[in-house]
Tab-separated table of C-alpha atoms in Angstrom:
chain	number	residue	atom	x	y	z
A	1131	UNK	CA	-12.476	-20.703	13.465
A	1132	UNK	CA	-12.630	-20.224	9.102
A	1133	UNK	CA	-11.109	-16.902	9.490
A	1134	UNK	CA	-8.385	-17.983	12.260
A	1135	UNK	CA	-7.148	-20.697	10.019
A	1136	UNK	CA	-7.003	-18.210	7.056
A	1137	UNK	CA	-4.915	-15.566	9.309
A	1138	UNK	CA	-2.516	-18.737	10.107
A	1139	UNK	CA	-2.244	-19.044	6.072
A	1140	UNK	CA	-4.315	-22.208	6.484
A	1141	UNK	CA	-7.012	-21.645	3.511
A	1142	UNK	CA	-7.419	-25.296	2.853
A	1143	UNK	CA	-8.474	-25.836	6.412
A	1144	UNK	CA	-10.582	-22.993	6.168
A	1145	UNK	CA	-12.350	-23.891	2.990
A	1146	UNK	CA	-12.676	-27.668	4.562
A	1147	UNK	CA	-14.581	-26.187	7.719
A	1148	UNK	CA	-16.610	-24.208	5.543
A	1149	UNK	CA	-17.553	-26.929	3.330
A	1150	UNK	CA	-18.325	-29.202	6.171
A	1151	UNK	CA	-21.178	-26.955	7.726
A	1152	UNK	CA	-24.697	-28.467	7.384
A	1153	UNK	CA	-26.253	-24.852	7.194
A	1154	UNK	CA	-24.343	-21.748	6.205
A	1155	UNK	CA	-25.675	-18.385	7.465
A	1156	UNK	CA	-24.331	-15.039	6.290
A	1157	UNK	CA	-21.734	-14.954	9.074
A	1158	UNK	CA	-20.188	-18.032	7.794
A	1159	UNK	CA	-20.225	-17.143	3.993
A	1160	UNK	CA	-18.669	-13.597	5.192
A	1161	UNK	CA	-15.984	-15.419	7.202
A	1162	UNK	CA	-15.076	-17.404	3.801
A	1163	UNK	CA	-15.138	-14.403	1.818
A	1164	UNK	CA	-12.727	-12.790	4.457
A	1165	UNK	CA	-10.626	-15.819	4.219
A	1166	UNK	CA	-9.890	-15.591	0.684
A	1167	UNK	CA	-9.774	-11.613	0.918
A	1168	UNK	CA	-6.854	-11.993	3.664
A	1169	UNK	CA	-4.935	-14.256	1.759
A	1170	UNK	CA	-4.613	-12.134	-1.469
A	1171	UNK	CA	-7.325	-13.927	-3.096
A	1172	UNK	CA	-9.706	-11.357	-4.460
A	1173	UNK	CA	-11.005	-13.272	-7.492
A	1174	UNK	CA	-11.813	-16.119	-5.224
A	1175	UNK	CA	-13.631	-13.703	-2.386
A	1176	UNK	CA	-15.572	-12.563	-5.281
A	1177	UNK	CA	-16.566	-16.005	-6.690
A	1178	UNK	CA	-17.574	-17.129	-3.174
A	1179	UNK	CA	-19.846	-13.997	-2.971
A	1180	UNK	CA	-21.523	-14.636	-6.376
A	1181	UNK	CA	-22.081	-18.449	-5.098
A	1182	UNK	CA	-23.661	-16.947	-1.655
A	1183	UNK	CA	-25.973	-15.141	-3.871
A	1184	UNK	CA	-26.901	-18.245	-6.032
A	1185	UNK	CA	-27.894	-20.186	-2.726
A	1186	UNK	CA	-30.310	-17.542	-1.965
A	1187	UNK	CA	-28.529	-15.927	1.226
A	1188	UNK	CA	-29.018	-12.350	2.039
A	1189	UNK	CA	-25.840	-10.530	2.423
A	1190	UNK	CA	-25.466	-8.270	5.600
A	1191	UNK	CA	-23.553	-5.094	5.830
A	1192	UNK	CA	-20.542	-6.889	7.186
A	1193	UNK	CA	-20.759	-9.197	4.056
A	1194	UNK	CA	-21.011	-5.936	1.599
A	1195	UNK	CA	-17.760	-4.492	3.385
A	1196	UNK	CA	-15.774	-7.707	3.070
A	1197	UNK	CA	-16.670	-8.059	-0.572
A	1198	UNK	CA	-16.116	-4.327	-1.312
A	1199	UNK	CA	-12.498	-4.745	0.258
A	1200	UNK	CA	-11.791	-7.621	-2.167
A	1201	UNK	CA	-12.909	-5.507	-5.225
A	1202	UNK	CA	-10.699	-2.587	-4.159
A	1203	UNK	CA	-7.718	-5.167	-4.339
A	1204	UNK	CA	-8.614	-6.443	-7.621
A	1205	UNK	CA	-7.726	-3.282	-9.366
A	1206	UNK	CA	-11.484	-3.436	-10.896
A	1207	UNK	CA	-10.182	-3.373	-14.544
A	1208	UNK	CA	-13.457	-3.934	-15.822
A	1209	UNK	CA	-16.022	-1.554	-15.931
A	1210	UNK	CA	-18.597	-4.068	-14.770
A	1211	UNK	CA	-16.584	-4.581	-11.402
A	1212	UNK	CA	-16.753	-0.824	-11.055
A	1213	UNK	CA	-20.551	-0.932	-11.032
A	1214	UNK	CA	-20.658	-3.927	-9.038
A	1215	UNK	CA	-18.489	-2.508	-6.272
A	1216	UNK	CA	-20.619	0.670	-6.320
A	1217	UNK	CA	-23.878	-1.085	-6.265
A	1218	UNK	CA	-22.768	-2.999	-3.118
A	1219	UNK	CA	-21.732	0.182	-1.497
A	1220	UNK	CA	-25.196	1.932	-2.386
A	1221	UNK	CA	-26.598	-1.084	-0.826
A	1222	UNK	CA	-25.551	-0.370	2.626
A	1223	UNK	CA	-28.110	1.836	4.400
A	1224	UNK	CA	-25.946	3.899	6.781
A	1225	UNK	CA	-22.347	3.430	5.386
A	1226	UNK	CA	-19.472	3.884	8.208
A	1227	UNK	CA	-16.241	5.263	7.873
A	1228	UNK	CA	-14.630	1.722	6.935
A	1229	UNK	CA	-17.072	1.175	3.793
A	1230	UNK	CA	-16.313	4.952	2.639
A	1231	UNK	CA	-12.728	4.321	2.986
A	1232	UNK	CA	-12.975	0.975	1.043
A	1233	UNK	CA	-15.085	2.204	-1.831
A	1234	UNK	CA	-12.456	5.211	-2.086
A	1235	UNK	CA	-9.699	2.693	-2.136
A	1236	UNK	CA	-11.714	0.617	-4.856
A	1237	UNK	CA	-11.806	3.704	-7.089
A	1238	UNK	CA	-8.156	4.684	-6.611
A	1239	UNK	CA	-6.930	1.347	-7.061
A	1240	UNK	CA	-8.446	1.314	-10.394
A	1241	UNK	CA	-6.976	4.490	-11.314
A	1242	UNK	CA	-10.056	6.355	-10.963
A	1243	UNK	CA	-8.751	9.230	-9.233
A	1244	UNK	CA	-11.837	11.795	-9.827
A	1245	UNK	CA	-14.425	9.543	-8.635
A	1246	UNK	CA	-12.421	8.624	-5.703
A	1247	UNK	CA	-11.624	12.150	-4.523
A	1248	UNK	CA	-15.321	12.915	-5.070
A	1249	UNK	CA	-16.312	10.333	-2.801
A	1250	UNK	CA	-13.455	11.618	-0.540
A	1251	UNK	CA	-14.954	15.104	-0.565
A	1252	UNK	CA	-18.466	13.971	-0.067
A	1253	UNK	CA	-17.912	11.646	3.122
A	1254	UNK	CA	-20.833	12.520	5.625
A	1255	UNK	CA	-18.881	10.875	8.295
A	1256	UNK	CA	-15.758	12.023	9.873
A	1257	UNK	CA	-12.607	11.178	7.756
A	1258	UNK	CA	-9.807	8.886	9.670
A	1259	UNK	CA	-6.200	8.685	9.089
A	1260	UNK	CA	-6.976	5.923	6.537
A	1261	UNK	CA	-9.344	8.005	4.431
A	1262	UNK	CA	-6.740	10.641	4.053
A	1263	UNK	CA	-3.801	7.989	3.602
A	1264	UNK	CA	-6.025	6.102	0.606
A	1265	UNK	CA	-6.337	9.532	-1.320
A	1266	UNK	CA	-2.826	10.423	-0.786
A	1267	UNK	CA	-1.401	7.198	-1.871
A	1268	UNK	CA	-4.020	7.005	-4.998
A	1269	UNK	CA	-2.487	10.487	-5.864
A	1270	UNK	CA	1.329	9.251	-5.576
A	1271	UNK	CA	0.855	5.621	-6.968
A	1272	UNK	CA	-0.489	7.414	-10.161
A	1273	UNK	CA	2.188	10.215	-10.260
A	1274	UNK	CA	0.229	12.951	-9.193
A	1275	UNK	CA	2.689	14.113	-6.505
A	1276	UNK	CA	1.542	17.904	-5.969
A	1277	UNK	CA	-1.654	16.473	-5.234
A	1278	UNK	CA	-0.633	14.109	-2.758
A	1279	UNK	CA	1.500	16.770	-0.782
A	1280	UNK	CA	-1.683	19.102	-1.110
A	1281	UNK	CA	-3.438	15.779	0.922
A	1282	UNK	CA	-0.613	15.849	3.360
A	1283	UNK	CA	-0.801	19.610	3.856
A	1284	UNK	CA	-4.723	19.462	4.509
A	1285	UNK	CA	-4.143	16.723	6.811
A	1286	UNK	CA	-1.638	18.903	9.092
A	1287	UNK	CA	-4.090	21.813	9.017
A	1288	UNK	CA	-7.168	19.468	10.000
A	1289	UNK	CA	-4.892	18.125	12.937
A	1290	UNK	CA	-5.033	14.504	11.433
A	1291	UNK	CA	-1.996	12.454	13.131
A	1292	UNK	CA	-0.338	10.698	10.457
A	1293	UNK	CA	0.599	6.831	10.656
A	1294	UNK	CA	3.620	5.026	8.935
A	1295	UNK	CA	1.398	4.362	5.955
A	1296	UNK	CA	0.803	7.944	5.550
A	1297	UNK	CA	4.444	8.829	6.215
A	1298	UNK	CA	5.778	6.233	3.499
A	1299	UNK	CA	3.214	7.779	1.040
A	1300	UNK	CA	4.491	10.984	1.436
A	1301	UNK	CA	8.153	10.563	1.536
A	1302	UNK	CA	7.551	8.732	-1.691
A	1303	UNK	CA	5.976	11.882	-3.241
A	1304	UNK	CA	8.444	13.890	-1.826
A	1305	UNK	CA	11.403	11.772	-3.623
A	1306	UNK	CA	9.508	12.192	-7.013
A	1307	UNK	CA	9.397	15.838	-6.780
A	1308	UNK	CA	13.031	16.420	-5.353
A	1309	UNK	CA	11.720	17.755	-2.312
A	1310	UNK	CA	15.069	16.657	-0.161
A	1311	UNK	CA	14.584	19.176	2.684
A	1312	UNK	CA	10.820	18.421	3.565
A	1313	UNK	CA	11.790	14.845	3.297
A	1314	UNK	CA	14.745	15.094	5.822
A	1315	UNK	CA	12.237	16.906	7.875
A	1316	UNK	CA	9.238	14.660	7.887
A	1317	UNK	CA	11.967	11.380	8.277
A	1318	UNK	CA	13.697	13.211	11.191
A	1319	UNK	CA	10.569	14.326	13.224
A	1320	UNK	CA	8.713	10.713	12.515
A	1321	UNK	CA	9.081	9.372	16.043
A	1322	UNK	CA	9.142	12.795	18.148
A	1323	UNK	CA	6.278	14.612	15.935
A	1324	UNK	CA	3.838	11.595	15.002
A	1325	UNK	CA	4.708	8.530	17.162
A	1326	UNK	CA	5.977	6.456	14.130
A	1327	UNK	CA	9.487	4.544	14.349
A	1328	UNK	CA	11.118	4.421	11.128
A	1329	UNK	CA	10.647	1.020	9.384
A	1330	UNK	CA	12.451	-0.175	6.551
A	1331	UNK	CA	10.250	1.207	4.062
A	1332	UNK	CA	10.844	4.887	5.221
A	1333	UNK	CA	14.728	4.323	5.022
A	1334	UNK	CA	14.344	3.143	1.623
A	1335	UNK	CA	12.547	6.425	0.506
A	1336	UNK	CA	15.117	8.298	2.190
A	1337	UNK	CA	17.883	6.590	0.345
A	1338	UNK	CA	16.141	7.208	-2.889
A	1339	UNK	CA	15.769	10.868	-2.055
A	1340	UNK	CA	19.127	11.537	-0.984
A	1341	UNK	CA	20.470	9.554	-4.027
A	1342	UNK	CA	18.494	11.428	-6.704
A	1343	UNK	CA	19.829	14.696	-4.915
A	1344	UNK	CA	23.373	13.406	-5.364
A	1345	UNK	CA	24.108	13.243	-1.803
A	1346	UNK	CA	25.659	9.868	-2.144
A	1347	UNK	CA	28.064	10.410	1.021
A	1348	UNK	CA	24.774	10.771	3.218
A	1349	UNK	CA	23.057	8.219	1.389
A	1350	UNK	CA	25.802	5.529	2.302
A	1351	UNK	CA	26.079	6.796	5.630
A	1352	UNK	CA	21.973	6.141	6.068
A	1353	UNK	CA	22.333	2.647	4.695
A	1354	UNK	CA	25.194	2.016	7.120
A	1355	UNK	CA	23.786	3.463	10.237
A	1356	UNK	CA	20.419	2.052	10.006
A	1357	UNK	CA	19.126	0.442	13.350
A	1358	UNK	CA	17.518	-2.090	11.215
A	1359	UNK	CA	19.695	-4.399	8.890
A	1360	UNK	CA	19.441	-2.822	5.328
A	1361	UNK	CA	17.562	-5.192	2.908
A	1362	UNK	CA	18.061	-5.753	-0.915
A	1363	UNK	CA	15.793	-2.635	-1.724
A	1364	UNK	CA	17.882	-0.114	0.259
A	1365	UNK	CA	21.040	-1.380	-1.539
A	1366	UNK	CA	19.341	-1.030	-4.632
A	1367	UNK	CA	18.321	2.167	-4.291
A	1368	UNK	CA	22.047	3.320	-3.318
A	1369	UNK	CA	23.487	1.248	-6.439
A	1370	UNK	CA	20.556	3.372	-8.437
A	1371	UNK	CA	21.940	6.536	-7.197
A	1372	UNK	CA	25.618	5.585	-8.026
A	1373	UNK	CA	24.370	4.688	-11.355
A	1374	UNK	CA	22.948	8.283	-12.188
A	1375	UNK	CA	25.870	10.019	-10.648
A	1376	UNK	CA	28.650	7.847	-11.943
A	1377	UNK	CA	30.060	6.548	-8.326
A	1378	UNK	CA	31.876	3.478	-8.982
A	1379	UNK	CA	33.258	2.889	-5.607
A	1380	UNK	CA	29.924	3.090	-3.765
A	1381	UNK	CA	28.322	1.304	-6.530
A	1382	UNK	CA	30.548	-1.749	-6.230
A	1383	UNK	CA	29.832	-1.885	-2.340
A	1384	UNK	CA	26.076	-1.552	-3.094
A	1385	UNK	CA	26.380	-4.067	-5.881
A	1386	UNK	CA	27.912	-6.631	-3.843
A	1387	UNK	CA	25.660	-6.154	-0.894
A	1388	UNK	CA	22.520	-6.547	-3.139
A	1389	UNK	CA	23.793	-9.530	-4.927
A	1390	UNK	CA	24.860	-11.187	-1.739
A	1391	UNK	CA	21.147	-10.857	-0.666
A	1392	UNK	CA	19.577	-11.830	-4.041
A	1393	UNK	CA	22.340	-14.257	-5.908
A	1394	UNK	CA	19.803	-14.939	-8.737
A	1395	UNK	CA	19.412	-11.384	-9.552
A	1396	UNK	CA	22.069	-10.156	-12.364
A	1397	UNK	CA	20.748	-6.357	-12.322
A	1398	UNK	CA	23.087	-5.179	-9.469
A	1399	UNK	CA	26.044	-6.518	-11.617
A	1400	UNK	CA	24.548	-4.998	-14.853
A	1401	UNK	CA	24.176	-1.720	-13.166
A	1402	UNK	CA	27.515	-1.851	-11.787
A	1403	UNK	CA	29.025	-2.680	-15.389
A	1404	UNK	CA	27.279	0.332	-16.592
A	1405	UNK	CA	28.822	2.578	-14.016
A	1406	UNK	CA	32.140	1.466	-14.747
A	1407	UNK	CA	31.731	1.846	-18.583
A	1408	UNK	CA	30.398	5.275	-17.910
């Protein structure tokens, strides 16, 4: 029930139920840690773990993985948190693929890609699509796009079926290195080759890719024929492309659409004024 409340966003009820327990075993502590983690409260999840330790409750493997997951989303800026997360990982007798993936993600989110890659390469268990995607995303987010593309190519060679998160990451990487052709190929074959229906994030990536390449007509056409309603991000990507290439007419359409969706944001009109001024 603690986790069930949390998944509905009712964290206060989760905490109230947890506090009402006369005795708390590792399962109840883990549930409370997960409740914080699934609501984006990584700091509170870690504090709950420390409180569990202070109360003399021995953590089990499920607890370790829950706390590792929380660590991976703090960014682990402090060296002590790096060491803490690794100590948790090393304390698991036989880490499964979830534990390995979570530790790799913790390193990647902290920008420690060499450590993440070393752990990735050393995995004694079979890598799944999450393992590959965590590594690919880590490279892409830190601007190492060629390495991200290398991971994607290895996935293909190893017969790993990409999912929607993998394809978002690879489209983003292709965008930054200007690979328009491969981007179009990946995007057009998402459903047929990977069984993935394109989401708004994939359309946003393609708008950015076409825009950077100066294909503003195709960019506008893509926004107009999306099977899902374009969001403010898609219009801003089109507007950004118009700003780069000085397209006033399309920029005006994109700026008005973006401003209508987000009236408090002045950036669309500032970009449009820059286009008009040339």
